Coordinates of C-alpha atoms in Angstrom, one line a residue:
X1 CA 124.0 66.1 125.5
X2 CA 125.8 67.6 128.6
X3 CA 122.4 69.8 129.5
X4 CA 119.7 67.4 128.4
X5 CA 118.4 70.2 126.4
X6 CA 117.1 68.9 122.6
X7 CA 116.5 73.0 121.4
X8 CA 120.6 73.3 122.0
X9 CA 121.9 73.1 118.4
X10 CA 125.4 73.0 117.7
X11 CA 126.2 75.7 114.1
X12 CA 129.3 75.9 113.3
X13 CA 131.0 79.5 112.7
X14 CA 134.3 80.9 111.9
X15 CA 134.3 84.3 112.2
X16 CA 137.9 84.8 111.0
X17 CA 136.2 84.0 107.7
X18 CA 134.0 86.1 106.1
X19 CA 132.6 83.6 104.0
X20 CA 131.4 81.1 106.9
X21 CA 129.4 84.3 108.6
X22 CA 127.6 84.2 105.7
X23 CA 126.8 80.9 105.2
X24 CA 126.4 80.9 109.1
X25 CA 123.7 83.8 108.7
X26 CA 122.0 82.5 105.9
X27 CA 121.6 78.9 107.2
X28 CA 120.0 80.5 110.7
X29 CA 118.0 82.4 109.2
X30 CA 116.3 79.6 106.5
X31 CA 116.0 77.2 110.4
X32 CA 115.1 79.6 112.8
X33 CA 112.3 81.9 112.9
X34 CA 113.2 83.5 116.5
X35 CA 116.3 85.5 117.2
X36 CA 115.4 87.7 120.1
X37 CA 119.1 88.1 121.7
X38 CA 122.9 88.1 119.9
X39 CA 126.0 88.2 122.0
X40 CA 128.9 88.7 120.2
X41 CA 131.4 86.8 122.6
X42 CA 134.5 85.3 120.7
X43 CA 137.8 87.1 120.6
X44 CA 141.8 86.2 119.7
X45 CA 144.8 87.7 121.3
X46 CA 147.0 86.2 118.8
X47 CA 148.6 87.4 115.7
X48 CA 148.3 86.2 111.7
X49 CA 145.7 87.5 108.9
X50 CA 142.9 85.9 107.9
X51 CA 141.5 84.6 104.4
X52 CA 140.0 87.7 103.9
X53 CA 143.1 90.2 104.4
X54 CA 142.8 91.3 107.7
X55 CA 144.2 91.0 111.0
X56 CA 143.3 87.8 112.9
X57 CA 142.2 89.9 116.1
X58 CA 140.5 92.3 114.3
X59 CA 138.4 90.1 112.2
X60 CA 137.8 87.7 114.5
X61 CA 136.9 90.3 117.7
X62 CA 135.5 93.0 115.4
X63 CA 134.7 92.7 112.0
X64 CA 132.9 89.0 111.6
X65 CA 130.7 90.4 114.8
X66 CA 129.8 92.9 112.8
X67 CA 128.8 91.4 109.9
X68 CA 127.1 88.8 111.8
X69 CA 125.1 91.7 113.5
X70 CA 124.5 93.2 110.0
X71 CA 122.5 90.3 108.8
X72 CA 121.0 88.9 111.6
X73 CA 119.5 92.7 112.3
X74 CA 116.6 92.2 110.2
X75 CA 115.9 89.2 112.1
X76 CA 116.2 91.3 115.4
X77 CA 113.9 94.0 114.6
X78 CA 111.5 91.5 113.4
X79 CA 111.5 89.3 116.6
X80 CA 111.4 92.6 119.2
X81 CA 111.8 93.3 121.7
X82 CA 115.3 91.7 121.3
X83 CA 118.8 92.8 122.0
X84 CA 123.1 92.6 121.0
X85 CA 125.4 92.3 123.3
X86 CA 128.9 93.1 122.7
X87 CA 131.7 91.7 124.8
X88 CA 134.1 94.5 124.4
X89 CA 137.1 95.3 127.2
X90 CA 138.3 98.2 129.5
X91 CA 141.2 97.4 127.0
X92 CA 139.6 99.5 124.1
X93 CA 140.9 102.7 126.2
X94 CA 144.3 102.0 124.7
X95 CA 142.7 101.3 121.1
X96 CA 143.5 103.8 118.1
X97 CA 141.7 103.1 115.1
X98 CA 143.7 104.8 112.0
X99 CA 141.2 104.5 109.2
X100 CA 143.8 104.1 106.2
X101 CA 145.3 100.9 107.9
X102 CA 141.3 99.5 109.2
X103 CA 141.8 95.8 109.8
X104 CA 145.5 95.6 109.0
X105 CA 148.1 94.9 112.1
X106 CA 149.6 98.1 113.5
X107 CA 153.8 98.1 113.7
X108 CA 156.0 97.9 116.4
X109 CA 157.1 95.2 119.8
X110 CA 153.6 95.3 121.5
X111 CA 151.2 95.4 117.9
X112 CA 149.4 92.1 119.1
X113 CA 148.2 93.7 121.7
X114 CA 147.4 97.3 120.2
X115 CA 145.7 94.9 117.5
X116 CA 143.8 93.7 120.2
X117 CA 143.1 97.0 121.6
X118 CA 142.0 98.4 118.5
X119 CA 139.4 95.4 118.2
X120 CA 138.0 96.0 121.4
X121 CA 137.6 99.9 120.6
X122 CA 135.9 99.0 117.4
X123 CA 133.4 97.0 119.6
X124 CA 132.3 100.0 121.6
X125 CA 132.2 102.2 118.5
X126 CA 130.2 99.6 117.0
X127 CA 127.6 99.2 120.1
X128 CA 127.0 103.1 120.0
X129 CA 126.4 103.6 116.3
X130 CA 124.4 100.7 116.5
X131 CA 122.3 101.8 119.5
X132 CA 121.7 105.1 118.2
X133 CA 120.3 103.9 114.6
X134 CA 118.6 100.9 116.3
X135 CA 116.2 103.9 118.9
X136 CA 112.9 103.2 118.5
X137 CA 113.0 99.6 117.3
X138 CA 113.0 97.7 120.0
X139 CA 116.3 96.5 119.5
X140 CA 119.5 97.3 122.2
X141 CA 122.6 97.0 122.6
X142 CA 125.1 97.1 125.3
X143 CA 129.3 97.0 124.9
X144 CA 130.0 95.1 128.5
X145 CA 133.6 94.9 129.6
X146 CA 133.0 91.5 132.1
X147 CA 136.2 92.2 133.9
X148 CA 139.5 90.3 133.8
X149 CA 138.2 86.6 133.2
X150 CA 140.9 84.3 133.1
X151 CA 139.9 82.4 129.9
X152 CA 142.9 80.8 126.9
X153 CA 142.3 84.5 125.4
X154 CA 146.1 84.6 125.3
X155 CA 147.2 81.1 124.7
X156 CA 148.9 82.5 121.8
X157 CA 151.1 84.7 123.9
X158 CA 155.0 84.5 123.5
X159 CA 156.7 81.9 125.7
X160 CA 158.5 84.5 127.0
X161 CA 155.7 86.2 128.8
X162 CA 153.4 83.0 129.8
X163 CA 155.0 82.9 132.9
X164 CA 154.1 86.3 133.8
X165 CA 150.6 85.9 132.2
X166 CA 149.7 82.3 133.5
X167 CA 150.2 82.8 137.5
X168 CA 148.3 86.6 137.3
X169 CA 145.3 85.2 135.5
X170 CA 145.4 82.4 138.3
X171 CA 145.7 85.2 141.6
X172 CA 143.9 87.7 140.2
X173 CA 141.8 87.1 137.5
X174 CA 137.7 85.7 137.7
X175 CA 136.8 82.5 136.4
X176 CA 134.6 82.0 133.3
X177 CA 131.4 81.5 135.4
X178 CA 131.9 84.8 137.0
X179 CA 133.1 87.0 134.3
X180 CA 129.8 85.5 132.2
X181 CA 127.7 87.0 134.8
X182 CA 127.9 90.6 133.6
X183 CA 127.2 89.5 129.8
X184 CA 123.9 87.5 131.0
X185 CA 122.7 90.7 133.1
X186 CA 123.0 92.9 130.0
X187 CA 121.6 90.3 128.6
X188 CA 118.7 89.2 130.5
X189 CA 117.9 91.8 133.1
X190 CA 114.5 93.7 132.6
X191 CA 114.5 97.6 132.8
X192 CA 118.2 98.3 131.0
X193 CA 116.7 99.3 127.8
X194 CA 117.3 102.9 128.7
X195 CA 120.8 102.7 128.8
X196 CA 121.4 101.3 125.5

């Protein structure tokens, strides 16, 4: 209503579910014909597990995203040239992914965080494999870390460290109309398929 724009539709999608991703997927794909760009944006800071088993972040920042991507790909290649963007974070650097314990929370004072970490490293992974298989279809991908964006990522944060959190993101941080502007270039700008 806000943009005046009737081709806006509002589907809903719960990616700490993997049920809804399906019934989101399959639902797109019997409405719309077109599907030339993906960008896997949402993301969690907080903790839990999900319906499914696995650790809110990584579920919610990682795996739905990827099965999103997994059936929507068809779709993709179909519609190309088209492209999936991945809002990852300079914060997969910290990330350690320990295959025995994929998608559960790792131990210890600071495992929200390495939770997140190890979502955001999955992301990267994720946009190279998915790069490399995808050469020579027309399809790219891009990981994009948009910079510190100061967004209610961490809303779930401990009381305790809200007062550290909340005036840093305020100072230092960029709004969301800034830190969207590096997702919409790798979105939109001619001339990067090279460097997917």
């Amino acid at each position: 209503q806000e943009t005046g724009n009737n081709e806006v539709r509002f589907m809903h999608l719960d990616l700490a579910s993997l049920r809804s991703v399906r019934a989101f997927a399959s639902t797109f794909l019997r409405q719309e014909p077109q599907l030339h760009l993906l960008i896997n944006n949402a993301g969690v800071s907080a903790g839990g597990t999900t319906e499914d088993g696995f650790s809110l972040p990584f579920q919610v920042n990682h795996l739905g995203h990827f099965l999103l991507t997994q059936l929507l790909l068809e779709r993709l290649r179909s519609c190309a040239p088209s492209r999936v963007v991945i809002v990852a974070s300079s914060a997969h650097c910290a990330g350690r992914l320990r295959p025995e314990a994929l998608g559960r929370p790792p131990s210890g004072l600071f495992s929200t965080f390495q939770d997140y970490c190890d979502s955001k490293l999955a992301n990267v992974l994720h946009a190279r494999e998915l790069a490399m298989r995808e050469q020579g279809t027309q399809v790219t991908c891009y990981a994009v870390h948009p910079g510190f964006v100061n967004t209610s990522l961490f809303r779930h944060a401990p009381l305790w460290l809200k007062p550290l959190l909340v005036p840093v993101a305020w100072l230092l941080f960029l709004d969301a109309s800034e830190g969207a502007r590096a997702v919409l270039d790798c979105a939109t700008q001619d001339g990067l398929e090279p460097l997917s």
